[in-house]
Amino acid sequence: MSWVRLNMRFPGTCLECGKRINLGEQGLWARGVGVKHVECAERSAGQGPDIACAVCGGPAGCGTCELADSCDTKKVSQLCICRGCNTGDAMAKYVGAVARKFPSLRGDGIGAPSWGAAEGRPRGIT
């Protein structure tokens, strides 16, 4: 499917956000599919599929997130948390899940990097 960027000659409704695209506004159009805002297309192209929840591995729910308008998934952490896991002691669940996925961040020496914190550089390099 090929999307064409154009100035809207007719008003329409964005396929991504459901908001109106006014006459003369820039939009993307595909024959037989519909129209969408340029910004919505860029945002969805950058996101790709929904980010996985760092705790349970299910979808984090980017499409329904209250921060979706200001979130650029190309620039932020891919370690989001879904609404289901964001209950109770969510921070402890999140920290535990991240520690399991990235053992070098655990801080207990297991899987720690090969340099000492005191030196600030890899061992064996002077």
PDB file of C-alpha atoms in Angstrom:
ATOM      1  CA  MET A   1       0.000   0.000   0.000  1.00  0.00           C
ATOM      2  CA  SER A   2       1.347   3.394  -0.954  1.00  0.00           C
ATOM      3  CA  TRP A   3       0.496   6.492   1.078  1.00  0.00           C
ATOM      4  CA  VAL A   4       0.500   9.817  -0.803  1.00  0.00           C
ATOM      5  CA  ARG A   5       1.198  13.077   1.026  1.00  0.00           C
ATOM      6  CA  LEU A   6      -1.132  15.855  -0.114  1.00  0.00           C
ATOM      7  CA  ASN A   7      -3.126  18.915   0.869  1.00  0.00           C
ATOM      8  CA  MET A   8      -6.616  17.680   1.657  1.00  0.00           C
ATOM      9  CA  ARG A   9      -9.175  18.662  -0.985  1.00  0.00           C
ATOM     10  CA  PHE A  10     -11.971  17.141   1.086  1.00  0.00           C
ATOM     11  CA  PRO A  11     -12.353  16.854   4.858  1.00  0.00           C
ATOM     12  CA  GLY A  12     -11.834  13.415   6.350  1.00  0.00           C
ATOM     13  CA  THR A  13     -11.313  11.426   9.527  1.00  0.00           C
ATOM     14  CA  CYS A  14      -7.878  10.153  10.539  1.00  0.00           C
ATOM     15  CA  LEU A  15      -7.601   6.358  10.614  1.00  0.00           C
ATOM     16  CA  GLU A  16      -5.092   6.527  13.485  1.00  0.00           C
ATOM     17  CA  CYS A  17      -6.582   8.984  15.991  1.00  0.00           C
ATOM     18  CA  GLY A  18     -10.159   9.378  14.755  1.00  0.00           C
ATOM     19  CA  LYS A  19      -9.928  13.188  14.686  1.00  0.00           C
ATOM     20  CA  ARG A  20     -10.995  15.364  11.778  1.00  0.00           C
ATOM     21  CA  ILE A  21      -8.584  16.349   8.994  1.00  0.00           C
ATOM     22  CA  ASN A  22      -9.717  19.688   7.589  1.00  0.00           C
ATOM     23  CA  LEU A  23      -9.748  21.002   4.054  1.00  0.00           C
ATOM     24  CA  GLY A  24      -6.268  22.274   3.034  1.00  0.00           C
ATOM     25  CA  GLU A  25      -4.499  20.466   5.870  1.00  0.00           C
ATOM     26  CA  GLN A  26      -1.547  18.151   5.075  1.00  0.00           C
ATOM     27  CA  GLY A  27      -2.442  14.474   5.228  1.00  0.00           C
ATOM     28  CA  LEU A  28      -1.597  11.046   3.903  1.00  0.00           C
ATOM     29  CA  TRP A  29      -4.041   9.277   1.592  1.00  0.00           C
ATOM     30  CA  ALA A  30      -4.189   5.729   0.254  1.00  0.00           C
ATOM     31  CA  ARG A  31      -6.698   4.674  -2.402  1.00  0.00           C
ATOM     32  CA  GLY A  32      -9.410   2.497  -0.910  1.00  0.00           C
ATOM     33  CA  VAL A  33      -7.990   2.832   2.599  1.00  0.00           C
ATOM     34  CA  GLY A  34      -8.501   6.387   3.817  1.00  0.00           C
ATOM     35  CA  VAL A  35      -6.544   9.289   5.244  1.00  0.00           C
ATOM     36  CA  LYS A  36      -4.454  10.052   8.293  1.00  0.00           C
ATOM     37  CA  HIS A  37      -2.570  12.970   9.802  1.00  0.00           C
ATOM     38  CA  VAL A  38       1.109  13.152   8.871  1.00  0.00           C
ATOM     39  CA  GLU A  39       1.956  13.321  12.600  1.00  0.00           C
ATOM     40  CA  CYS A  40      -0.118  10.216  13.354  1.00  0.00           C
ATOM     41  CA  ALA A  41       1.583   8.281  10.562  1.00  0.00           C
ATOM     42  CA  GLU A  42       5.037   9.303  11.799  1.00  0.00           C
ATOM     43  CA  ARG A  43       4.149   8.370  15.383  1.00  0.00           C
ATOM     44  CA  SER A  44       2.756   4.958  14.409  1.00  0.00           C
ATOM     45  CA  ALA A  45       5.681   4.275  12.052  1.00  0.00           C
ATOM     46  CA  GLY A  46       8.119   4.961  14.877  1.00  0.00           C
ATOM     47  CA  GLN A  47       6.251   2.797  17.347  1.00  0.00           C
ATOM     48  CA  GLY A  48       5.749  -0.264  15.251  1.00  0.00           C
ATOM     49  CA  PRO A  49       4.007  -2.934  17.293  1.00  0.00           C
ATOM     50  CA  ASP A  50       3.025  -2.186  20.868  1.00  0.00           C
ATOM     51  CA  ILE A  51       5.940  -2.133  23.318  1.00  0.00           C
ATOM     52  CA  ALA A  52       6.051  -5.212  25.555  1.00  0.00           C
ATOM     53  CA  CYS A  53       5.466  -4.781  29.288  1.00  0.00           C
ATOM     54  CA  ALA A  54       8.779  -5.094  31.143  1.00  0.00           C
ATOM     55  CA  VAL A  55       7.132  -7.133  33.923  1.00  0.00           C
ATOM     56  CA  CYS A  56       4.700  -9.599  32.284  1.00  0.00           C
ATOM     57  CA  GLY A  57       5.795  -9.443  28.628  1.00  0.00           C
ATOM     58  CA  GLY A  58       2.295  -8.628  27.366  1.00  0.00           C
ATOM     59  CA  PRO A  59       1.463  -5.468  25.405  1.00  0.00           C
ATOM     60  CA  ALA A  60       2.113  -2.293  27.405  1.00  0.00           C
ATOM     61  CA  GLY A  61      -0.914  -0.569  25.863  1.00  0.00           C
ATOM     62  CA  CYS A  62       0.722   2.323  24.020  1.00  0.00           C
ATOM     63  CA  GLY A  63      -2.474   3.006  22.082  1.00  0.00           C
ATOM     64  CA  THR A  64      -4.449   3.701  25.265  1.00  0.00           C
ATOM     65  CA  CYS A  65      -1.660   5.282  27.320  1.00  0.00           C
ATOM     66  CA  GLU A  66      -2.362   8.755  28.708  1.00  0.00           C
ATOM     67  CA  LEU A  67       1.186   9.755  27.731  1.00  0.00           C
ATOM     68  CA  ALA A  68       0.868   8.611  24.090  1.00  0.00           C
ATOM     69  CA  ASP A  69       0.607  12.172  22.725  1.00  0.00           C
ATOM     70  CA  SER A  70       3.935  13.219  24.248  1.00  0.00           C
ATOM     71  CA  CYS A  71       5.754   9.865  24.022  1.00  0.00           C
ATOM     72  CA  ASP A  72       8.270   9.273  21.246  1.00  0.00           C
ATOM     73  CA  THR A  73       9.045   5.563  21.507  1.00  0.00           C
ATOM     74  CA  LYS A  74      12.186   6.015  19.407  1.00  0.00           C
ATOM     75  CA  LYS A  75      13.665   8.220  22.144  1.00  0.00           C
ATOM     76  CA  VAL A  76      12.303   6.761  25.401  1.00  0.00           C
ATOM     77  CA  SER A  77      13.002   3.507  27.214  1.00  0.00           C
ATOM     78  CA  GLN A  78      11.413   0.403  25.758  1.00  0.00           C
ATOM     79  CA  LEU A  79      10.819  -0.828  29.316  1.00  0.00           C
ATOM     80  CA  CYS A  80       7.234   0.320  29.823  1.00  0.00           C
ATOM     81  CA  ILE A  81       4.776  -1.279  32.234  1.00  0.00           C
ATOM     82  CA  CYS A  82       1.148  -2.191  31.470  1.00  0.00           C
ATOM     83  CA  ARG A  83      -1.851  -1.105  33.533  1.00  0.00           C
ATOM     84  CA  GLY A  84      -2.297  -4.618  34.938  1.00  0.00           C
ATOM     85  CA  CYS A  85       1.232  -4.695  36.375  1.00  0.00           C
ATOM     86  CA  ASN A  86       1.022  -1.070  37.523  1.00  0.00           C
ATOM     87  CA  THR A  87      -0.800  -2.013  40.735  1.00  0.00           C
ATOM     88  CA  GLY A  88       0.334  -2.657  44.282  1.00  0.00           C
ATOM     89  CA  ASP A  89       4.108  -2.518  44.562  1.00  0.00           C
ATOM     90  CA  ALA A  90       4.651  -1.810  40.869  1.00  0.00           C
ATOM     91  CA  MET A  91       8.145  -0.381  41.357  1.00  0.00           C
ATOM     92  CA  ALA A  92       9.412  -3.550  43.057  1.00  0.00           C
ATOM     93  CA  LYS A  93       7.942  -5.711  40.266  1.00  0.00           C
ATOM     94  CA  TYR A  94       9.510  -3.426  37.653  1.00  0.00           C
ATOM     95  CA  VAL A  95      12.959  -3.411  39.296  1.00  0.00           C
ATOM     96  CA  GLY A  96      12.869  -7.214  39.686  1.00  0.00           C
ATOM     97  CA  ALA A  97      11.904  -7.742  36.052  1.00  0.00           C
ATOM     98  CA  VAL A  98      14.602  -5.374  34.785  1.00  0.00           C
ATOM     99  CA  ALA A  99      17.210  -7.064  37.013  1.00  0.00           C
ATOM    100  CA  ARG A 100      16.274 -10.470  35.567  1.00  0.00           C
ATOM    101  CA  LYS A 101      16.497  -9.161  31.997  1.00  0.00           C
ATOM    102  CA  PHE A 102      19.733  -7.238  32.567  1.00  0.00           C
ATOM    103  CA  PRO A 103      21.844  -9.105  35.146  1.00  0.00           C
ATOM    104  CA  SER A 104      24.687  -6.590  34.846  1.00  0.00           C
ATOM    105  CA  LEU A 105      22.432  -4.000  36.503  1.00  0.00           C
ATOM    106  CA  ARG A 106      21.784  -6.115  39.611  1.00  0.00           C
ATOM    107  CA  GLY A 107      24.605  -4.643  41.697  1.00  0.00           C
ATOM    108  CA  ASP A 108      25.270  -7.903  43.578  1.00  0.00           C
ATOM    109  CA  GLY A 109      28.377  -8.831  41.618  1.00  0.00           C
ATOM    110  CA  ILE A 110      26.623 -11.611  39.719  1.00  0.00           C
ATOM    111  CA  GLY A 111      26.838 -10.762  36.061  1.00  0.00           C
ATOM    112  CA  ALA A 112      28.436  -7.441  36.935  1.00  0.00           C
ATOM    113  CA  PRO A 113      30.688  -5.746  34.393  1.00  0.00           C
ATOM    114  CA  SER A 114      34.397  -6.537  34.420  1.00  0.00           C
ATOM    115  CA  TRP A 115      35.453  -3.180  35.847  1.00  0.00           C
ATOM    116  CA  GLY A 116      35.453  -2.034  39.414  1.00  0.00           C
ATOM    117  CA  ALA A 117      33.328   0.901  40.466  1.00  0.00           C
ATOM    118  CA  ALA A 118      36.277   2.458  42.286  1.00  0.00           C
ATOM    119  CA  GLU A 119      38.462   2.559  39.200  1.00  0.00           C
ATOM    120  CA  GLY A 120      35.758   3.569  36.747  1.00  0.00           C
ATOM    121  CA  ARG A 121      37.500   1.726  33.919  1.00  0.00           C
ATOM    122  CA  PRO A 122      37.883  -1.905  32.789  1.00  0.00           C
ATOM    123  CA  ARG A 123      40.372  -4.020  34.726  1.00  0.00           C
ATOM    124  CA  GLY A 124      43.707  -4.511  33.069  1.00  0.00           C
ATOM    125  CA  ILE A 125      43.606  -1.101  31.409  1.00  0.00           C
ATOM    126  CA  THR A 126      45.823   1.489  33.024  1.00  0.00           C
TER     127      THR A 126
END
